[in-house]
Tab-separated table of C-alpha atoms and ligand atoms in Angstrom:
chain	number	residue	atom	x	y	z
U	240	MET	CA	118.261	98.414	103.123
U	241	GLU	CA	121.027	98.305	100.799
U	242	LYS	CA	119.899	95.829	97.929
U	243	LYS	CA	118.979	96.888	94.580
U	244	ILE	CA	115.381	97.346	94.128
U	245	MET	CA	114.078	97.035	90.546
U	246	ILE	CA	111.167	98.908	89.056
U	247	LEU	CA	108.475	96.960	86.632
U	248	ASP	CA	106.220	99.493	84.658
U	249	SER	CA	103.018	98.414	83.573
U	250	THR	CA	101.447	101.509	82.340
U	251	LEU	CA	101.181	99.922	79.078
U	252	ARG	CA	99.221	96.713	80.380
U	253	GLU	CA	97.777	97.553	83.832
U	254	GLY	CA	97.643	101.373	83.181
U	255	GLU	CA	95.646	100.412	79.680
U	256	GLN	CA	93.202	98.709	81.735
U	257	THR	CA	91.881	101.998	83.355
U	258	PRO	CA	88.503	102.781	82.226
U	259	GLY	CA	88.347	105.292	79.279
U	260	VAL	CA	92.165	104.723	78.310
U	261	SER	CA	93.413	102.992	75.115
U	262	PHE	CA	97.090	104.118	73.872
U	263	SER	CA	97.639	104.228	70.180
U	264	VAL	CA	100.406	101.848	69.027
U	265	GLU	CA	102.868	105.229	68.403
U	266	GLN	CA	102.030	106.608	71.890
U	267	LYS	CA	102.653	103.133	73.509
U	268	LEU	CA	106.005	103.059	71.396
U	269	GLU	CA	106.957	106.711	72.738
U	270	ILE	CA	105.918	105.814	76.128
U	271	ALA	CA	108.174	102.569	76.264
U	272	GLN	CA	111.118	104.800	74.738
U	273	LYS	CA	110.610	107.135	77.660
U	274	LEU	CA	110.553	104.499	80.374
U	275	ASP	CA	113.710	102.911	79.085
U	276	GLU	CA	115.413	106.313	79.104
U	277	ILE	CA	114.660	107.142	82.834
U	278	GLY	CA	115.832	103.664	83.578
U	279	VAL	CA	112.794	101.458	84.406
U	280	ASP	CA	114.139	98.113	84.621
U	281	ILE	CA	111.135	96.009	83.058
U	282	ILE	CA	108.280	97.099	80.867
U	283	GLU	CA	105.061	95.144	80.953
U	284	SER	CA	103.909	95.711	77.490
U	285	GLY	CA	100.548	94.150	77.268
U	286	ASN	CA	98.761	90.927	77.057
U	287	PRO	CA	98.654	89.772	73.293
U	288	VAL	CA	95.032	87.840	73.357
U	289	VAL	CA	93.245	91.330	74.256
U	290	SER	CA	93.296	92.766	70.726
U	291	GLY	CA	95.299	93.094	67.487
U	292	ASP	CA	96.775	96.568	68.555
U	293	VAL	CA	97.981	95.401	71.640
U	294	LYS	CA	99.967	92.504	70.057
U	295	GLU	CA	101.260	94.946	67.491
U	296	ALA	CA	102.509	97.405	69.845
U	297	MET	CA	104.165	94.578	71.962
U	298	ILE	CA	105.799	93.129	68.740
U	299	LYS	CA	107.158	96.713	67.960
U	300	ILE	CA	108.251	97.591	71.318
U	301	SER	CA	110.387	94.213	71.579
U	302	LYS	CA	112.183	95.422	68.376
U	303	LEU	CA	113.278	98.773	69.984
U	304	GLY	CA	116.179	97.194	71.081
U	305	LEU	CA	115.555	98.731	74.827
U	306	GLU	CA	117.768	98.401	77.627
U	307	ALA	CA	114.957	97.353	79.622
U	308	GLU	CA	113.511	93.739	80.034
U	309	ILE	CA	110.399	93.625	77.928
U	310	MET	CA	107.437	91.600	79.541
U	311	GLY	CA	104.474	90.282	78.068
U	312	HIS	CA	101.579	89.433	80.482
U	313	ALA	CA	99.617	86.268	80.205
U	314	ARG	CA	96.992	83.879	82.018
U	315	ALA	CA	98.345	80.390	83.020
U	316	SER	CA	97.104	79.123	79.663
U	317	ILE	CA	99.654	77.677	76.968
U	318	PRO	CA	97.780	79.104	73.875
U	319	ASP	CA	97.978	82.636	75.620
U	320	ILE	CA	101.460	82.194	76.429
U	321	ARG	CA	102.503	81.172	72.806
U	322	GLU	CA	101.012	84.283	71.728
U	323	ALA	CA	103.566	86.382	74.127
U	324	VAL	CA	106.264	84.041	72.738
U	325	ASP	CA	105.237	85.595	69.300
U	326	CYS	CA	105.808	88.852	70.277
U	327	GLY	CA	109.453	88.543	70.753
U	328	VAL	CA	109.467	89.530	74.369
U	329	ASP	CA	111.989	88.721	76.806
U	330	SER	CA	109.901	87.627	79.407
U	331	VAL	CA	106.468	86.835	80.352
U	332	GLY	CA	104.264	87.420	83.624
U	333	ILE	CA	101.882	84.350	83.973
U	334	PHE	CA	99.349	84.935	86.575
U	335	LEU	CA	96.976	82.366	88.040
U	336	GLY	CA	94.237	82.823	90.658
U	337	ALA	CA	95.330	81.748	94.117
U	338	THR	CA	92.024	81.799	96.302
U	339	ASP	CA	89.500	79.236	96.622
U	340	THR	CA	86.808	81.353	95.252
U	341	ARG	CA	88.586	82.389	92.308
U	342	LEU	CA	89.719	78.650	91.465
U	343	LYS	CA	86.193	77.345	92.129
U	344	GLN	CA	84.191	80.217	90.424
U	345	GLN	CA	86.296	82.036	87.990
U	346	LEU	CA	88.534	79.164	86.705
U	347	ARG	CA	86.419	76.049	87.688
U	348	ILE	CA	89.502	74.094	88.838
U	349	SER	CA	90.762	72.477	91.955
U	350	ARG	CA	93.959	73.147	93.818
U	351	GLU	CA	95.441	70.370	92.517
U	352	ARG	CA	94.939	71.246	89.022
U	353	ALA	CA	96.131	74.853	89.931
U	354	LEU	CA	99.446	73.397	90.958
U	355	GLU	CA	99.997	71.502	87.921
U	356	LEU	CA	98.819	74.460	85.798
U	357	ALA	CA	101.276	76.647	87.528
U	358	TYR	CA	104.041	74.070	86.609
U	359	GLU	CA	102.878	73.416	82.951
U	360	THR	CA	102.686	76.789	82.157
U	361	VAL	CA	105.796	78.302	83.560
U	362	LYS	CA	107.862	75.212	82.018
U	363	TYR	CA	106.217	75.901	78.509
U	364	ALA	CA	107.518	79.396	78.663
U	365	LYS	CA	110.785	78.574	79.842
U	366	ASP	CA	111.276	75.942	76.986
U	367	HIS	CA	110.597	78.549	74.836
U	368	GLY	CA	113.456	80.675	75.905
U	369	LEU	CA	111.637	83.185	77.947
U	370	LYS	CA	112.188	84.445	81.747
U	371	VAL	CA	109.453	83.788	83.663
U	372	ARG	CA	107.766	85.798	86.583
U	373	PHE	CA	104.775	83.655	88.139
U	374	THR	CA	102.044	85.777	89.865
U	375	ALA	CA	99.566	84.611	92.431
U	376	GLU	CA	96.719	86.762	91.525
U	377	ASP	CA	94.575	87.808	94.565
U	378	GLY	CA	97.686	86.154	96.444
U	379	THR	CA	97.289	88.589	99.272
U	380	ARG	CA	93.898	86.811	100.279
U	381	ALA	CA	94.897	83.161	99.492
U	382	ASP	CA	95.348	80.520	102.233
U	383	PRO	CA	99.233	81.232	102.876
U	384	ASP	CA	99.827	77.370	102.751
U	385	PHE	CA	98.439	76.935	99.426
U	386	LEU	CA	100.289	80.160	98.309
U	387	LYS	CA	103.691	78.600	99.146
U	388	GLU	CA	102.729	75.241	97.130
U	389	LEU	CA	101.780	77.349	94.209
U	390	PHE	CA	105.008	79.223	94.264
U	391	LYS	CA	107.040	75.757	94.915
U	392	SER	CA	105.362	74.351	91.808
U	393	ALA	CA	106.235	77.693	89.587
U	394	LEU	CA	109.696	77.449	91.001
U	395	GLU	CA	110.069	73.856	90.390
U	396	ALA	CA	109.200	74.624	86.682
U	397	GLY	CA	111.940	77.350	86.390
U	398	ALA	CA	110.119	80.422	87.387
U	399	ASP	CA	112.713	83.413	87.884
U	400	ARG	CA	110.600	85.533	89.899
U	401	LEU	CA	107.379	85.298	92.080
U	402	SER	CA	104.747	87.880	92.530
U	403	ILE	CA	102.374	88.372	94.981
U	404	ALA	CA	99.359	90.353	93.564
U	405	ASP	CA	97.386	92.524	96.111
U	406	THR	CA	94.455	92.505	93.486
U	407	VAL	CA	91.981	94.315	95.357
U	408	GLY	CA	94.084	96.610	97.321
U	409	ILE	CA	93.278	94.993	100.628
U	410	MET	CA	96.521	94.645	102.659
U	411	THR	CA	98.126	96.907	105.448
U	412	PRO	CA	101.728	97.776	105.533
U	413	GLY	CA	102.389	95.269	108.573
U	414	ARG	CA	100.535	92.421	107.182
U	415	ILE	CA	102.152	92.466	103.497
U	416	ARG	CA	105.612	92.955	105.119
U	417	ALA	CA	104.896	89.892	107.458
U	418	LEU	CA	103.763	87.871	104.265
U	419	TYR	CA	106.838	88.590	102.481
U	420	GLU	CA	109.055	87.743	105.428
U	421	ASP	CA	107.472	84.422	106.005
U	422	LEU	CA	107.509	83.371	102.322
U	423	GLY	CA	111.451	84.551	102.178
U	424	LYS	CA	111.616	81.775	105.177
U	425	SER	CA	110.848	78.970	103.002
U	426	LEU	CA	111.354	79.849	99.566
U	427	ASP	CA	114.638	80.929	97.959
U	428	ALA	CA	113.206	83.374	95.374
U	429	VAL	CA	113.529	86.839	93.776
U	430	PHE	CA	110.071	88.379	95.092
U	431	GLU	CA	107.892	90.859	93.413
U	432	THR	CA	104.953	93.081	94.479
U	433	HIS	CA	101.727	94.195	92.854
U	434	CYS	CA	99.691	96.359	94.997
U	435	HIS	CA	96.424	98.179	94.058
U	436	ASN	CA	95.216	101.173	95.544
U	437	ASP	CA	91.610	100.710	96.782
U	438	LEU	CA	92.147	102.074	100.077
U	439	GLY	CA	94.932	104.414	98.944
U	440	MET	CA	97.535	102.133	100.426
U	441	ALA	CA	99.457	101.061	97.285
U	442	VAL	CA	102.642	103.205	97.744
U	443	ALA	CA	102.764	102.287	101.614
U	444	ASN	CA	101.966	98.649	101.023
U	445	SER	CA	104.629	98.433	98.052
U	446	LEU	CA	107.530	99.761	100.669
U	447	ALA	CA	106.538	97.407	103.210
U	448	ALA	CA	106.632	94.551	100.703
U	449	VAL	CA	110.389	95.691	99.995
U	450	GLU	CA	111.087	95.675	103.772
U	451	GLY	CA	109.515	92.466	103.949
U	452	GLY	CA	112.013	91.198	101.158
U	453	ALA	CA	110.619	91.841	98.010
U	454	ARG	CA	113.151	93.120	95.186
U	455	ILE	CA	110.700	94.107	92.586
U	456	ILE	CA	107.835	96.751	92.639
U	457	ASP	CA	104.925	96.939	89.952
U	458	VAL	CA	104.190	100.609	89.106
U	459	THR	CA	102.431	102.698	86.644
U	460	VAL	CA	102.698	106.225	85.622
U	461	ASN	CA	100.329	108.342	87.636
U	462	GLY	CA	98.896	105.176	89.366
U	463	LEU	CA	96.761	104.230	86.556
U	464	GLY	CA	95.137	100.692	86.377
U	465	GLU	CA	91.776	98.930	87.175
U	466	ARG	CA	89.468	100.803	89.541
U	467	ALA	CA	91.645	102.888	91.867
U	468	GLY	CA	94.899	101.764	89.993
U	469	ILE	CA	98.126	100.714	91.535
U	470	ALA	CA	101.262	102.182	93.059
U	471	SER	CA	102.419	105.176	91.243
U	472	LEU	CA	106.022	105.355	89.547
U	473	GLN	CA	106.655	108.913	90.744
U	474	GLU	CA	105.520	108.033	94.305
U	475	VAL	CA	107.529	104.991	94.735
U	476	ALA	CA	110.781	106.228	93.072
U	477	ALA	CA	110.584	109.382	95.253
U	478	ALA	CA	109.442	107.439	98.209
U	479	LEU	CA	112.502	104.990	97.899
U	480	LYS	CA	114.674	107.936	97.749
U	481	VAL	CA	113.455	109.862	100.511
U	482	HIS	CA	112.914	107.137	103.058
U	483	TYR	CA	115.662	104.887	102.036
U	484	GLY	CA	118.212	106.634	99.984
U	485	ILE	CA	117.554	103.903	97.305
U	486	ASP	CA	118.200	105.111	93.601
U	487	THR	CA	115.870	103.606	91.046
U	488	VAL	CA	114.717	105.931	87.884
U	489	LYS	CA	115.718	109.262	86.986
U	490	LEU	CA	113.806	111.289	89.231
U	491	SER	CA	114.101	114.553	87.310
U	492	ALA	CA	112.062	112.901	84.349
U	493	LEU	CA	109.252	112.268	86.307
U	494	LYS	CA	107.208	115.375	85.598
U	495	PRO	CA	107.293	115.320	82.034
U	496	LEU	CA	106.709	111.831	81.864
U	497	SER	CA	103.416	112.098	83.904
U	498	MET	CA	102.166	114.847	81.913
U	499	LEU	CA	102.770	112.924	78.613
U	500	VAL	CA	101.010	109.839	80.152
U	501	GLU	CA	98.136	112.595	81.438
U	502	ARG	CA	97.773	113.671	77.791
U	503	TYR	CA	98.122	110.346	76.235
U	504	SER	CA	95.646	108.567	78.714
U	505	GLY	CA	92.965	111.601	79.108
U	506	ILE	CA	93.352	111.040	82.824
U	507	PHE	CA	94.526	114.171	84.878
U	508	LEU	CA	95.816	114.451	88.205
U	509	PRO	CA	94.479	116.848	90.633
U	510	PRO	CA	96.387	119.874	91.557
U	511	HIS	CA	97.217	118.250	94.993
U	512	ALA	CA	98.797	115.310	93.543
U	513	PRO	CA	101.842	113.977	95.118
U	514	LEU	CA	105.035	115.267	93.403
U	515	VAL	CA	103.910	116.062	90.192
U	516	GLY	CA	100.635	118.125	90.897
U	517	ASP	CA	100.605	121.720	90.235
U	518	ASN	CA	100.440	122.333	93.916
U	519	ALA	CA	102.897	119.805	95.068
U	520	PHE	CA	105.561	122.674	96.074
U	521	SER	CA	103.097	125.552	96.376
U	522	HIS	CA	102.803	127.444	100.004
U	523	LYS	CA	100.084	129.593	100.660
U	524	ALA	CA	99.178	130.371	104.277
U	525	GLY	CA	100.685	133.371	105.596
U	526	VAL	CA	102.430	131.419	108.613
U	527	HIS	CA	103.807	128.627	105.769
U	528	THR	CA	105.169	131.336	103.245
U	529	ALA	CA	106.943	133.493	106.077
U	530	ALA	CA	108.716	130.515	107.405
U	531	VAL	CA	109.410	128.862	104.098
U	532	ILE	CA	111.057	132.090	103.113
U	533	ILE	CA	113.348	131.546	106.112
U	534	ASN	CA	113.915	127.999	105.593
U	535	PRO	CA	111.889	125.754	103.144
U	536	SER	CA	112.318	122.583	105.292
U	537	ILE	CA	110.039	124.245	107.848
U	538	TYR	CA	107.274	123.099	105.630
U	539	GLU	CA	108.889	120.756	103.268
U	540	GLY	CA	110.196	117.244	104.008
U	541	PHE	CA	112.016	117.147	100.625
U	542	PRO	CA	112.902	119.989	98.420
U	543	PRO	CA	111.244	120.348	94.716
U	544	GLU	CA	114.593	119.979	93.129
U	545	LEU	CA	114.428	116.345	94.229
U	546	ILE	CA	112.215	116.096	90.968
U	547	ALA	CA	113.556	119.089	89.441
U	548	ARG	CA	110.705	121.233	90.337
U	549	THR	CA	110.547	124.777	91.842
U	550	ARG	CA	108.873	125.994	94.882
U	551	GLU	CA	105.640	128.663	94.573
U	552	LEU	CA	104.677	131.181	97.323
U	553	VAL	CA	100.948	131.680	96.424
U	554	VAL	CA	99.516	135.157	96.989
U	555	ASP	CA	95.827	135.372	98.096
U	556	LYS	CA	93.739	136.475	100.966
U	557	TYR	CA	95.648	133.881	103.282
U	558	ALA	CA	98.852	135.677	102.417
U	559	GLY	CA	100.981	138.039	104.776
U	560	LYS	CA	103.282	140.727	104.191
U	561	SER	CA	106.591	138.774	103.904
U	562	VAL	CA	105.300	136.684	100.977
U	563	ILE	CA	104.273	139.981	99.159
U	564	ARG	CA	107.841	141.661	99.874
U	565	ALA	CA	109.668	138.331	98.648
U	566	ARG	CA	107.153	138.129	95.213
U	567	LEU	CA	107.894	141.902	94.700
U	568	GLU	CA	111.378	141.469	95.281
U	569	ARG	CA	111.920	138.747	93.068
U	570	LEU	CA	110.433	141.312	90.164
U	571	GLY	CA	112.964	143.735	91.267
U	572	VAL	CA	110.511	146.004	92.986
U	573	ARG	CA	111.104	147.296	96.769
U	574	LEU	CA	108.441	149.128	98.616
U	575	SER	CA	108.047	150.378	102.077
U	576	GLU	CA	106.081	148.623	104.868
U	577	GLU	CA	103.534	150.849	104.576
U	578	GLN	CA	102.912	150.319	100.831
U	579	ILE	CA	102.940	146.670	101.185
U	580	SER	CA	100.294	146.865	104.204
U	581	ARG	CA	98.067	148.876	101.543
U	582	ILE	CA	98.695	145.899	99.061
U	583	LEU	CA	97.902	143.305	101.731
U	584	GLU	CA	94.708	144.842	102.569
U	585	SER	CA	93.438	145.240	99.302
U	586	ILE	CA	94.230	141.717	98.623
U	587	LYS	CA	92.399	140.710	101.762
U	588	SER	CA	89.415	142.763	100.549
U	589	ARG	CA	88.916	140.638	97.377
U	590	PRO	CA	88.688	137.123	98.790
U	591	ALA	CA	87.199	135.630	95.324
U	592	VAL	CA	90.794	136.292	93.655
U	593	THR	CA	92.657	133.170	94.613
U	594	ARG	CA	95.927	133.554	92.616
U	595	TYR	CA	97.912	136.753	92.168
U	596	ARG	CA	100.174	136.470	89.337
U	597	ASP	CA	103.100	138.544	88.828
U	598	ALA	CA	101.553	141.160	86.695
U	599	ASP	CA	98.624	141.248	89.143
U	600	LEU	CA	101.106	142.023	92.217
U	601	LEU	CA	102.907	144.596	89.974
U	602	GLU	CA	99.613	146.338	89.024
U	603	LEU	CA	99.050	146.458	92.939
U	604	ALA	CA	102.388	147.817	93.315
U	605	GLU	CA	101.843	150.430	90.703
U	606	ARG	CA	98.713	151.593	92.578
U	607	VAL	CA	100.211	152.045	95.994
U	608	SER	CA	103.331	153.538	94.825
U	609	GLY	CA	102.318	155.662	91.854
U	610	MET	CA	105.326	154.025	89.781
U	611	ARG	CA	105.050	152.656	86.331
U	612	LEU	CA	106.238	149.317	86.903
U	613	LYS	CA	104.992	146.779	84.355
U	614	PRO	CA	106.558	146.171	81.062
U	615	VAL	CA	105.062	148.135	78.178
U	616	ILE	CA	106.045	145.301	75.911
U	617	PRO	CA	103.667	142.593	76.436
U	618	GLU	CA	105.104	139.837	78.662
U	619	ALA	CA	102.522	137.337	77.822
U	620	ILE	CA	100.678	136.097	74.574
U	621	GLU	CA	97.156	135.390	74.715
U	622	ALA	CA	95.243	133.419	72.406
U	623	LEU	CA	91.538	132.245	71.857
U	624	ILE	CA	91.078	128.635	70.767
U	625	SER	CA	87.369	127.333	69.262
U	626	VAL	CA	87.289	123.530	69.690
U	627	LYS	CA	85.042	121.190	68.173
U	628	CYS	CA	84.193	117.903	69.677
U	629	GLU	CA	83.210	114.272	68.297
U	630	SER	CA	79.444	113.957	68.391
U	631	ASN	CA	79.694	110.937	70.798
U	632	VAL	CA	82.142	112.558	73.694
U	633	TYR	CA	80.896	114.537	76.661
U	634	THR	CA	81.662	118.172	76.015
U	635	SER	CA	82.234	118.885	79.813
U	636	SER	CA	84.979	116.228	80.076
U	637	VAL	CA	86.695	117.396	77.060
U	638	ALA	CA	86.424	120.968	78.664
U	639	ARG	CA	87.419	119.662	82.023
U	640	ARG	CA	90.679	118.118	80.504
U	641	ILE	CA	91.448	121.091	78.623
U	642	GLY	CA	91.274	123.099	81.879
U	643	ALA	CA	93.964	120.957	83.054
U	644	ILE	CA	96.550	122.042	80.835
U	645	LYS	CA	99.222	124.450	81.583
U	646	GLY	CA	98.576	127.785	80.232
U	647	VAL	CA	94.746	127.414	79.801
U	648	LEU	CA	93.135	130.657	81.917
U	649	ARG	CA	89.543	129.761	81.086
U	650	VAL	CA	87.528	127.099	79.297
U	651	TYR	CA	83.782	127.879	77.999
U	652	GLU	CA	81.394	125.409	76.703
U	653	VAL	CA	79.379	127.330	73.929
U	654	SER	CA	76.854	127.309	71.148
U	655	GLY	CA	77.535	127.749	67.703
U	656	ASP	CA	79.985	125.986	65.257
U	657	TYR	CA	82.195	125.381	67.786
U	658	ASP	CA	81.709	123.324	71.198
U	659	ILE	CA	84.185	125.110	73.489
U	660	GLU	CA	86.026	128.249	73.675
U	661	VAL	CA	89.649	128.395	75.406
U	662	GLU	CA	91.325	131.366	76.869
U	663	LEU	CA	95.038	130.604	76.920
U	664	ILE	CA	98.217	132.385	78.045
U	665	ALA	CA	101.945	131.879	77.544
U	666	GLY	CA	105.303	133.388	78.179
U	667	SER	CA	106.492	132.702	74.500
U	668	MET	CA	105.335	131.253	71.178
U	669	ALA	CA	106.990	128.033	71.974
U	670	GLU	CA	105.058	127.874	75.084
U	671	LEU	CA	101.791	128.609	73.297
U	672	ASN	CA	102.544	126.027	70.546
U	673	GLU	CA	103.053	123.513	73.303
U	674	CYS	CA	99.988	124.214	74.965
U	675	LEU	CA	98.037	124.148	71.618
U	676	GLU	CA	99.594	120.902	70.987
U	677	SER	CA	98.467	119.564	74.153
U	678	ILE	CA	94.976	120.519	73.624
U	679	ARG	CA	94.667	119.201	70.084
U	680	GLU	CA	96.038	115.819	71.861
U	681	VAL	CA	92.816	115.472	74.238
U	682	LYS	CA	90.815	112.712	73.237
U	683	GLY	CA	87.430	113.558	71.433
U	684	ILE	CA	88.758	116.950	69.694
U	685	ILE	CA	88.334	116.745	65.765
U	686	GLY	CA	89.177	120.349	65.254
U	687	THR	CA	90.676	123.608	66.532
U	688	ASN	CA	90.456	127.344	65.336
U	689	THR	CA	93.344	129.760	66.768
U	690	LYS	CA	92.867	133.394	67.370
U	691	PHE	CA	96.007	135.279	68.689
U	692	VAL	CA	94.464	138.414	70.783
U	693	LEU	CA	96.348	141.229	69.657
U	694	LYS	CA	94.605	144.194	71.699
U	695	ARG	CA	94.948	143.209	75.043
U	696	PHE	CA	98.419	144.725	76.392
U	697	ASP	CA	98.660	147.383	78.786
U	698	GLY	CA	99.964	150.275	77.241
U	699	ALA	CA	98.542	149.322	73.859
U	700	SER	CA	96.826	152.641	72.583
U	701	ALA	CA	93.375	153.666	71.632
U	702	MET	CA	91.686	150.777	73.304
U	703	ASN	CA	88.677	150.952	75.560
U	704	GLU	CA	88.777	150.318	79.216
U	705	SER	CA	87.359	147.156	79.411
U	706	ALA	CA	89.478	145.622	76.487
U	707	ASN	CA	92.411	146.850	78.619
U	708	ARG	CA	91.383	145.198	81.923
U	709	SER	CA	93.766	142.632	83.781
U	710	ALA	CA	92.757	139.400	84.858
U	711	LEU	CA	92.673	140.836	88.331
U	712	GLU	CA	90.443	143.694	87.449
U	713	ARG	CA	88.225	141.239	85.771
U	714	GLU	CA	88.085	139.469	88.988
U	715	VAL	CA	87.314	142.415	91.015
U	716	GLU	CA	84.504	143.589	88.720
U	717	LYS	CA	83.045	139.746	88.459
U	718	GLU	CA	83.069	139.937	92.642
U	719	GLU	CA	81.444	143.492	92.712
U	720	ASP	CA	78.528	142.300	90.292
U	721	ARG	CA	77.891	139.357	92.697
U	722	LYS	CA	77.573	141.589	95.451
U	723	ALA	CA	75.300	144.023	93.569
S	885	HCA	C1	95.079	91.499	86.023
S	885	HCA	C2	95.143	91.040	87.469
S	885	HCA	C3	96.541	91.604	88.017
S	885	HCA	C4	97.454	90.758	87.649
S	885	HCA	C5	98.922	91.114	88.203
S	885	HCA	C6	100.400	90.350	87.618
S	885	HCA	C7	96.299	91.628	89.430
S	885	HCA	O1	94.452	92.490	85.536
S	885	HCA	O2	95.207	90.552	85.291
S	885	HCA	O3	99.704	89.536	86.658
S	885	HCA	O4	101.229	90.449	88.289
S	885	HCA	O5	96.505	92.843	90.100
S	885	HCA	O6	96.258	90.799	90.052
S	885	HCA	O7	96.909	92.744	87.652
S	886	CU	CU1	96.767	94.551	88.816
């Protein structure tokens, strides 16, 4: 495939339809700026009849002077489209149900009326100087002959692009590709695709639609949207590059954008989320890490550098000698085979410790070698943060969100003046501040109180044993308590 593929991002429209999500106007402006910076072609900024703040954000985004086309979303209704026109958008995406069930039970109109409505509403928008995308909502379940008629009507009225929404995520790649190929034979138009993820097929279906002739893919950052969401920006953009060599947005900016939207939406991705998840480029089993040390491509289909990330070699009970050697060598420590074997033994005897940080490995290396390896100067800043929540939020859900923030070691729900206690660790003041900012941005938090841990570092004098324990030692102790 050699043609240009365009990305329409609907984080601000479909994404805000995610249960629990409401972006502030300022957050929307920032997200729109970032989407523009990374090269998204079209930004669907909202549907103005939803609420005053949605409309306000749309007006403000239209005035930002972005490179991207700014699109408003509207039902096939002239008053709704008038509202979009008022927002100063470049284009409007008009959607109309295309199945008989929808026409009869949801819209209570006949097929004939639907054809007229498509024509009238597209014409109205065109007469008001807007570019128009016409979407057949639930188009993948519609009668294909009627779908064609509906699209013809929209085209006759001047529609610039036609989109099929797989509104309930019911397509397979084979079927959606055939659908686009078939439409392409009888209609000369630019086609768009909008795939929901109800069966986890959104990205595969979007790529298949492109193979069938679609030129524009609808996405949201992190795959947000109604129910299971739609195709995610990061997955679509990376897959287009990996599978077809097609360039769309700046891949190196996807991880920070994903994190920004996680914070603003309050919806955090799991660690194994493709591309942007914490574990997306981590290797763990001994067999895997040993091979990756020789040649990463043995366990990677594409390198982490594709999206400006780095590879991680995890050490826990699954580890083998080579990963311990590699991790220590990276820290400038060379041990004998025998010493490495002893470290491995010790790790395998503590199955509850699931991640050995550099400091933990150095500590084990000190034990087996008798050498002083760990820096006396603290290499990390630790802090305790007390968090107060709004009375109407679930403390556990706030706690879980905080737990997903980089730098957070542990989160406790507590009694007393505050609701949550957080243990933080950061490599620098800048990192610590970033982590604090991220915590403050979690929805439902009304106040925080930060205390720096002053006496916790190896080498600090006059501290009792327990205050001087490392994370590893605490884990070991917990494990022994459990056994006792
Ligand atoms: C909606 C439905 C929609 C519309 C898509 C479009 C869908 O939430 O209004 O207008 O292109 O999935 O059918 O998102
Ligand atoms: Cu949708």
